[in-house]
Structures are given as structure tokens and as C-alpha cells.
Tab-separated table of C-alpha atoms in Angstrom:
chain	number	residue	atom	x	y	z
A	1	ASN	CA	111.440	106.019	87.324
A	2	VAL	CA	114.811	107.570	86.436
A	3	PHE	CA	115.541	111.308	86.529
A	4	HIS	CA	118.985	112.874	86.127
A	5	GLY	CA	120.537	109.405	86.092
A	6	LYS	CA	119.068	108.421	89.472
A	7	VAL	CA	116.197	106.081	90.355
A	8	ASN	CA	113.745	108.112	92.442
A	9	SER	CA	110.585	106.006	92.463
A	10	ILE	CA	109.021	102.647	91.639
A	11	ALA	CA	105.934	102.466	89.423
A	12	THR	CA	103.550	99.491	89.538
A	13	ILE	CA	101.400	99.098	86.413
A	14	LYS	CA	98.138	97.148	86.402
A	15	GLY	CA	96.294	97.519	83.138
A	16	GLU	CA	95.923	101.252	82.593
A	17	ASP	CA	96.501	102.159	86.248
A	18	VAL	CA	99.918	103.275	87.486
A	19	THR	CA	101.003	103.826	91.102
A	20	PHE	CA	104.272	105.677	91.752
A	21	VAL	CA	105.947	105.308	95.163
A	22	ARG	CA	108.799	107.745	95.762
A	23	PHE	CA	111.912	106.563	97.577
A	24	ASP	CA	112.469	109.870	99.382
A	25	ASP	CA	109.106	110.264	101.121
A	26	ASP	CA	107.100	107.060	100.395
A	27	THR	CA	104.207	109.077	98.949
A	28	GLU	CA	101.974	107.490	96.317
A	29	LYS	CA	100.812	109.087	93.082
A	30	LYS	CA	98.140	107.628	90.815
A	31	ARG	CA	98.233	107.957	87.028
A	32	VAL	CA	96.347	106.483	84.052
A	33	LEU	CA	98.025	105.197	80.870
A	34	LYS	CA	96.694	105.140	77.320
A	35	ASN	CA	98.356	103.453	74.351
A	36	GLY	CA	97.928	104.841	70.859
A	37	VAL	CA	99.422	107.136	68.259
A	38	PHE	CA	99.722	110.695	69.516
A	39	LYS	CA	101.387	113.924	68.459
A	40	GLU	CA	104.816	114.209	66.847
A	41	THR	CA	107.931	113.966	68.986
A	42	ASP	CA	110.297	116.923	69.223
A	43	GLN	CA	113.861	116.706	67.932
A	44	LYS	CA	115.426	115.698	71.241
A	45	MET	CA	112.905	112.904	71.794
A	46	PHE	CA	113.492	111.712	68.219
A	47	ASP	CA	117.254	111.700	68.763
A	48	ILE	CA	116.822	109.523	71.873
A	49	THR	CA	114.126	107.131	70.627
A	50	GLY	CA	114.213	107.288	66.834
A	51	LYS	CA	110.417	107.642	66.820
A	52	ARG	CA	108.438	110.370	65.070
A	53	LYS	CA	105.262	109.883	67.114
A	54	TYR	CA	104.543	109.452	70.810
A	55	ASN	CA	102.857	106.086	71.414
A	56	ILE	CA	101.808	106.320	75.072
A	57	HIS	CA	100.102	108.961	77.224
A	58	MET	CA	99.996	109.337	81.030
A	59	LEU	CA	97.492	111.505	82.908
A	60	ASP	CA	96.813	112.466	86.515
A	61	PRO	CA	93.043	111.918	86.789
A	62	SER	CA	92.840	114.513	89.570
A	63	ASN	CA	94.639	117.182	87.532
A	64	ILE	CA	94.215	117.026	83.762
A	65	ARG	CA	97.019	119.590	83.288
A	66	ASP	CA	99.484	117.051	84.679
A	67	GLU	CA	100.086	114.856	81.657
A	68	SER	CA	103.067	113.344	79.871
A	69	PHE	CA	103.630	111.824	76.441
A	70	GLY	CA	106.090	108.986	75.973
A	71	VAL	CA	107.735	106.577	73.586
A	72	VAL	CA	107.868	102.849	74.376
A	73	SER	CA	111.102	101.234	73.171
A	74	ASP	CA	110.970	98.450	70.580
A	75	ASP	CA	111.821	95.827	73.213
A	76	CYS	CA	109.130	97.264	75.542
A	77	ARG	CA	111.696	97.569	78.353
A	78	GLN	CA	111.786	101.355	78.610
A	79	ILE	CA	109.499	104.362	78.248
A	80	THR	CA	111.000	107.800	77.635
A	81	TRP	CA	108.676	110.588	78.784
A	82	ARG	CA	108.311	114.309	78.343
A	83	GLY	CA	106.044	116.255	80.702
A	84	GLU	CA	103.538	118.360	78.808
A	85	GLU	CA	103.437	121.409	81.081
A	86	TYR	CA	107.162	122.186	81.429
A	87	GLY	CA	108.827	119.691	79.095
A	88	VAL	CA	110.833	117.836	81.770
A	89	MET	CA	112.148	114.484	80.485
A	90	PHE	CA	112.399	111.267	82.492
A	91	ALA	CA	112.514	107.542	81.837
A	92	MET	CA	110.836	104.397	83.167
A	93	GLU	CA	112.631	101.048	82.942
A	94	TRP	CA	110.969	97.661	83.366
A	95	ILE	CA	112.446	95.530	86.178
A	96	ASP	CA	111.411	92.313	87.902
A	97	GLU	CA	110.277	91.901	91.519
A	98	ALA	CA	113.721	90.864	92.778
A	99	GLN	CA	115.288	93.993	91.261
A	100	THR	CA	112.496	96.087	92.750
A	101	GLU	CA	113.126	94.787	96.267
A	102	ALA	CA	116.873	95.278	95.854
A	103	LEU	CA	116.341	98.895	94.813
A	104	LYS	CA	114.052	99.524	97.790
A	105	VAL	CA	116.621	98.119	100.232
A	106	ALA	CA	119.438	100.084	98.628
A	107	ALA	CA	117.396	103.289	98.717
A	108	GLU	CA	116.567	102.824	102.402
A	109	ASN	CA	120.219	102.145	103.269
A	110	ASP	CA	121.219	105.294	101.384
A	111	LYS	CA	119.102	107.572	103.597
A	112	ASP	CA	120.262	109.814	106.454
A	113	PRO	CA	118.336	110.337	109.731
A	114	ALA	CA	116.096	113.416	109.602
A	115	ASP	CA	116.453	114.208	113.316
A	116	ALA	CA	120.239	114.718	113.057
A	117	PRO	CA	121.501	114.710	109.437
A	118	PRO	CA	125.213	113.860	109.331
A	119	ASN	CA	127.652	116.427	107.935
A	120	HIS	CA	131.339	117.193	107.569
A	121	TYR	CA	131.420	120.086	110.060
A	122	THR	CA	132.991	120.106	113.514
A	123	LEU	CA	129.967	120.303	115.808
A	124	ARG	CA	129.889	123.225	118.233
A	125	PRO	CA	126.519	122.811	119.972
A	126	GLY	CA	125.066	126.080	121.247
A	127	HIS	CA	127.889	128.229	119.798
A	128	VAL	CA	125.896	130.064	117.131
A	129	GLY	CA	127.562	132.771	115.068
A	130	LYS	CA	126.613	134.793	112.000
A	131	LEU	CA	123.477	133.954	110.020
A	132	VAL	CA	123.141	134.856	106.335
A	133	PHE	CA	120.190	133.955	104.096
A	134	ILE	CA	120.927	134.187	100.348
A	135	SER	CA	117.860	134.568	98.145
A	136	GLY	CA	117.020	135.412	94.538
A	137	ALA	CA	115.497	133.728	91.486
A	138	PRO	CA	116.597	130.316	90.141
A	139	GLY	CA	119.949	130.668	88.383
A	140	PHE	CA	121.081	133.762	90.284
A	141	GLY	CA	123.816	131.823	92.101
A	142	LYS	CA	122.387	131.330	95.593
A	143	SER	CA	123.680	127.799	96.161
A	144	THR	CA	126.966	128.423	94.352
A	145	THR	CA	127.635	131.484	96.529
A	146	ALA	CA	126.651	129.688	99.732
A	147	ARG	CA	128.925	126.770	98.909
A	148	ARG	CA	131.809	129.177	98.264
A	149	MET	CA	131.187	130.766	101.673
A	150	MET	CA	131.458	127.280	103.133
A	151	GLU	CA	134.725	126.612	101.287
A	152	LYS	CA	136.409	129.978	101.799
A	153	GLU	CA	134.925	131.445	104.988
A	154	GLY	CA	134.115	128.294	106.969
A	155	PHE	CA	130.335	128.777	107.055
A	156	VAL	CA	127.910	125.916	107.621
A	157	TYR	CA	125.937	125.726	104.362
A	158	TYR	CA	122.259	124.739	104.739
A	159	GLU	CA	120.523	124.176	101.386
A	160	GLY	CA	116.882	125.230	101.684
A	161	ASP	CA	115.800	123.339	98.572
A	162	CYS	CA	116.802	120.123	100.361
A	163	PHE	CA	114.183	120.864	102.990
A	164	ILE	CA	111.582	120.895	100.206
A	165	THR	CA	112.835	117.636	98.677
A	166	GLN	CA	113.396	115.995	102.092
A	167	ARG	CA	117.119	115.483	101.579
A	168	ASN	CA	120.174	116.110	103.744
A	169	PRO	CA	120.607	119.919	103.669
A	170	TYR	CA	124.363	119.728	104.370
A	171	LEU	CA	125.831	119.426	100.893
A	172	PRO	CA	129.446	118.230	101.084
A	173	LEU	CA	132.588	119.682	99.562
A	174	ALA	CA	132.773	118.511	95.945
A	175	GLU	CA	133.949	119.404	92.455
A	176	ASN	CA	130.491	119.151	90.892
A	177	SER	CA	128.159	122.064	90.217
A	178	ALA	CA	125.718	123.333	92.831
A	179	ILE	CA	122.747	121.949	90.885
A	180	ASP	CA	124.413	118.508	90.562
A	181	ALA	CA	125.083	118.532	94.304
A	182	LEU	CA	121.355	118.993	94.887
A	183	PHE	CA	120.559	115.964	92.724
A	184	THR	CA	123.033	113.748	94.566
A	185	ALA	CA	122.031	114.792	98.117
A	186	ARG	CA	120.984	111.839	100.269
A	187	SER	CA	117.301	111.406	101.130
A	188	LEU	CA	116.163	111.590	104.757
A	189	LYS	CA	114.418	108.865	106.731
A	190	GLY	CA	112.187	109.395	109.728
A	191	VAL	CA	110.743	112.692	108.499
A	192	PRO	CA	107.746	113.419	110.765
A	193	LYS	CA	104.359	112.871	109.147
A	194	GLU	CA	103.258	116.455	109.889
A	195	ARG	CA	106.302	117.804	108.073
A	196	ARG	CA	105.761	115.514	105.070
A	197	ILE	CA	102.141	116.627	104.792
A	198	GLY	CA	103.183	120.267	105.139
A	199	ILE	CA	105.772	119.944	102.373
A	200	ASN	CA	103.297	118.218	100.049
A	201	ASN	CA	100.856	121.084	100.631
A	202	ALA	CA	103.644	123.601	100.049
A	203	MET	CA	104.461	122.032	96.688
A	204	LYS	CA	100.931	122.837	95.549
A	205	GLU	CA	101.432	126.439	96.654
A	206	TRP	CA	104.775	126.615	94.822
A	207	MET	CA	103.009	125.456	91.653
A	208	LYS	CA	100.579	128.354	92.015
A	209	PHE	CA	103.532	130.730	92.238
A	210	MET	CA	105.161	129.069	89.205
A	211	LYS	CA	102.003	129.660	87.190
A	212	GLY	CA	101.890	133.349	88.126
A	213	GLU	CA	98.916	133.036	90.458
A	214	GLU	CA	98.826	135.531	93.319
A	215	ASP	CA	96.838	133.602	95.937
A	216	TYR	CA	99.665	131.248	96.934
A	217	ASN	CA	100.503	130.821	100.628
A	218	LEU	CA	104.006	129.745	101.640
A	219	GLU	CA	103.953	130.993	105.227
A	220	ASP	CA	103.436	127.543	106.758
A	221	PHE	CA	106.271	126.133	104.657
A	222	TYR	CA	108.768	128.807	105.689
A	223	SER	CA	107.701	128.518	109.316
A	224	MET	CA	108.492	124.783	109.178
A	225	MET	CA	111.841	125.372	107.523
A	226	CYS	CA	112.757	128.010	110.097
A	227	GLU	CA	111.987	125.549	112.903
A	228	ASP	CA	114.427	123.092	111.349
A	229	ILE	CA	117.101	125.767	110.873
A	230	LEU	CA	116.799	126.857	114.511
A	231	LYS	CA	117.076	123.257	115.728
A	232	GLU	CA	120.015	122.413	113.490
A	233	ARG	CA	121.831	125.686	114.093
A	234	LYS	CA	121.741	125.001	117.821
A	235	ARG	CA	122.936	121.412	117.271
A	236	VAL	CA	125.710	122.161	114.761
A	237	GLY	CA	126.764	125.673	115.785
A	238	GLY	CA	129.089	128.032	113.904
A	239	ASP	CA	128.476	130.695	111.257
A	240	TRP	CA	125.612	129.758	108.956
A	241	VAL	CA	124.531	130.522	105.391
A	242	VAL	CA	121.153	129.368	104.055
A	243	ALA	CA	120.347	129.328	100.329
A	244	GLN	CA	116.747	129.339	99.112
A	245	ALA	CA	114.601	131.425	96.752
A	246	VAL	CA	112.198	133.533	98.863
A	247	PRO	CA	109.762	135.366	96.542
A	248	THR	CA	108.579	138.373	98.567
A	249	ARG	CA	109.506	140.892	101.221
A	250	LYS	CA	106.555	139.700	103.296
A	251	LEU	CA	108.033	136.201	103.443
A	252	ARG	CA	111.489	137.592	104.222
A	253	GLU	CA	109.982	139.476	107.157
A	254	LEU	CA	108.327	136.259	108.364
A	255	ILE	CA	111.660	134.431	108.214
A	256	LYS	CA	113.437	137.248	110.067
A	257	SER	CA	110.772	137.132	112.775
A	258	LYS	CA	111.410	133.383	113.198
A	259	LEU	CA	115.220	133.303	112.960
A	260	GLY	CA	116.020	136.428	114.950
A	261	SER	CA	117.506	139.886	114.612
A	262	ASP	CA	121.027	138.665	113.758
A	263	LEU	CA	119.816	137.326	110.398
A	264	VAL	CA	121.013	139.211	107.285
A	265	PHE	CA	119.176	138.653	103.994
A	266	VAL	CA	121.202	138.980	100.778
A	267	VAL	CA	118.978	139.139	97.695
A	268	LEU	CA	120.937	138.487	94.494
A	269	ASN	CA	119.973	140.133	91.222
A	270	LEU	CA	121.104	139.742	87.593
A	271	ASP	CA	120.173	141.394	84.324
A	272	ARG	CA	117.913	139.363	82.035
A	273	ASP	CA	120.569	138.333	79.477
A	274	GLN	CA	122.956	137.110	82.161
A	275	HIS	CA	120.129	135.236	83.879
A	276	GLN	CA	119.250	133.515	80.611
A	277	GLU	CA	122.875	132.473	80.091
A	278	ARG	CA	123.097	130.989	83.579
A	279	LEU	CA	119.906	128.974	83.121
A	280	ARG	CA	120.945	127.540	79.759
A	281	PRO	CA	122.959	124.608	81.220
A	282	ARG	CA	119.902	123.552	83.224
A	283	THR	CA	117.847	123.039	80.070
A	284	GLU	CA	119.392	119.580	79.666
A	285	SER	CA	117.934	118.388	82.987
A	286	PHE	CA	114.751	120.414	83.318
A	287	GLY	CA	113.729	121.236	79.749
A	288	GLU	CA	113.410	124.562	77.968
A	289	ASP	CA	109.811	125.163	79.038
A	290	LEU	CA	110.654	125.010	82.738
A	291	THR	CA	113.749	127.199	82.466
A	292	ASN	CA	111.696	129.721	80.477
A	293	ALA	CA	109.085	129.633	83.244
A	294	TRP	CA	111.831	130.417	85.785
A	295	MET	CA	112.737	133.479	83.733
A	296	LYS	CA	109.213	134.833	84.221
A	297	LEU	CA	109.004	134.372	87.988
A	298	LYS	CA	108.737	137.565	89.999
A	299	TYR	CA	111.055	137.882	93.001
A	300	GLU	CA	110.901	141.104	94.969
A	301	PRO	CA	114.290	142.811	95.473
A	302	ALA	CA	115.386	144.000	98.886
A	303	GLU	CA	114.282	147.597	99.482
A	304	GLU	CA	116.255	150.493	100.938
A	305	ASN	CA	113.973	150.727	103.971
A	306	GLU	CA	114.084	146.944	104.584
A	307	GLU	CA	115.911	146.140	107.783
A	308	ASN	CA	118.710	143.547	107.688
A	309	ALA	CA	118.337	143.013	103.935
A	310	VAL	CA	120.684	143.856	101.072
A	311	ASP	CA	119.960	143.863	97.339
A	312	MET	CA	123.128	142.799	95.506
A	313	ILE	CA	123.511	143.338	91.759
A	314	ILE	CA	125.771	140.688	90.209
A	315	THR	CA	127.625	142.000	87.140
A	316	ARG	CA	129.446	140.013	84.464
A	317	GLU	CA	132.764	141.343	85.703
A	318	MET	CA	132.300	139.946	89.203
A	319	GLU	CA	134.005	136.691	90.123
A	320	LEU	CA	132.411	134.379	92.680
A	321	ASP	CA	134.962	135.432	95.300
A	322	ASP	CA	133.992	139.071	94.676
A	323	VAL	CA	130.381	138.234	95.522
A	324	VAL	CA	131.463	136.457	98.708
A	325	ALA	CA	133.711	139.373	99.680
A	326	GLN	CA	130.819	141.831	99.310
A	327	ILE	CA	128.570	139.646	101.455
A	328	MET	CA	131.247	139.400	104.136
A	329	THR	CA	131.488	143.201	104.350
A	330	LYS	CA	127.749	143.251	105.112
A	331	VAL	CA	127.897	140.721	107.938
A	332	ASN	CA	131.210	141.544	109.638
């Protein structure tokens, strides 16, 4: 299974039954395939495959909303898929058993240890400094700002989304975009079973939030992530900046209670048109439906009476260094 140019799982097909095994966490997912002639392909799928109709369908039997339609290539070596709910595209390529084993070995060798992820910082165990947590909706510039604080101000940059995806949270210095850096982060090995189960449960809660449901519960997830931040901050030391989209004030208060009184939350905000422009480049990877869904998500701004939290409006005139400079005035 290939997404964003990277193999992330192996699928074994027996008849109509499919079993996906992810490289990053070894979890299994069951799906059911059906061949046939289905609905018309969209323009992008037609441009890739040359086919006007989807000819294969994949369904999660435990969740009928999780379905994808695909096109099998003429040589039957590849299936190009589009997820039905958010329109995310991915591909499956047929390989033999020897290639499968080689991919598994390569994936395992490409993992970093979860108990002490390597990084490019000079370790200063026990010497903890400033702690900034940058939040806001997808596309508001959390990771880009955090990485600039790493480059310009010498902060240790911990990417919260890597905790969710079980990857090394210390994204290195690079010329690529923040979103590309997330895709290329190395997976972790030796992630405790309790943490893996907790993250899988949290993903279900995130899906509730994505769908606009109000009964989601992310407290256990953020408690786990805070435990990891505390452990790593003590191990690595230095000034820290964490980037991750925290939806509500209630969850920000939980995080502050876990990470301590020296934590400063910076909640980024953009106007709708600017937000839409920033999300447009992500349509290529995630699809228009998903980026449109991100536009509708509700993230609570920091309030005037909220302790150790700042709501920062990002205007079109502001350069990235201007944003960093404003944050630094809040934490110095």
C-alpha cells in the first residue's frame, strides 16, 4: 500500500478477503473486496488510470462508511484507490513473497527506538528551559512556526502529530515543507502495547471530532502525549516547542495541568480565505473532501481570562519570522 510515495503497509489478499498490516505499528485491518462495474471515476482518477468506471470496491465490514473505490490496471499489477468518505487517494502494487520480505526487513531497519528517539540536538539532561505549545487548526502554520523556532531560536521541536502516527517526533532540519517532513519521519519500534492501544482508541475519537460529533474524548490521548513530553524533555533538555492541534480550552487546561505552570499556549488563528489558500497545496496528498472537512473543524481560540494562553491572529502581511518574534515576546 503506497501513500505519498511511501510504502506504509502490506496487504495479503485471499479471495475477497484483504488483511492490511502496517509497518509503523504492526496493526491488522480487515477489508472485503468486490469486483464489478461501479460508479464513474472523477477527472483526476481518469487522468491517472484512463478508466471511466471504477472496477473494484473495498469495504470495512465493521464500518460500512469506510469504503473505497478503485481501478485495477490493465496488467493487474496495480490498484489505484480513492476513499469514499474524504477522497484520499492511495495505490496498491502487486509484489511477490521475496519482495514482501525485503520490504518488511527494510521497514524494520528504518525504525528508531521509541524509548529514546535519536535527534540532532545536543542533549542537556535535566536542564529544562522554556516550554511553548503551538496550537490551531490544520493549515494554520503550527509545524512551520515550530520548525522556524528550532532553526532561528534554538528550540527543541517536538511534533505532536508524530506521537499520533508513532513516528520520531524530532523532525530534522530540512528544505522540505513541514507537511512533507511529517510524511518522511521515521517510524518507531518498541512502542509499548498500552500506548499503541491508547492511540488506536484515540484515532476513533479524532474521527468523531472530524465528523462534528460532540461526544469525543481525547483526554486519555493528551495525557499519554504529555507523559512522553515530560520524559523526553527531561532526557533532551533545552527550550522546547510542541506543535499539535488541540481543539478546546478544556483540553488545553488538561495539558497545562500535566506539563506545568511554565507552559505557554500559543493558539494561531487565520481568516477563512487565508486558511483556504494555505490548505490548497495539501489537496494533492489528502484530497479536496478532507481539506474541506478541515475547514469546518471548530477549534476554540484562547480567551482573555485564560491563564498562560495567547490567541495570535496571523495576517497576510506577517512573515514567518514576524510570527516567531511575537511568540518570543510572550515567553521571554
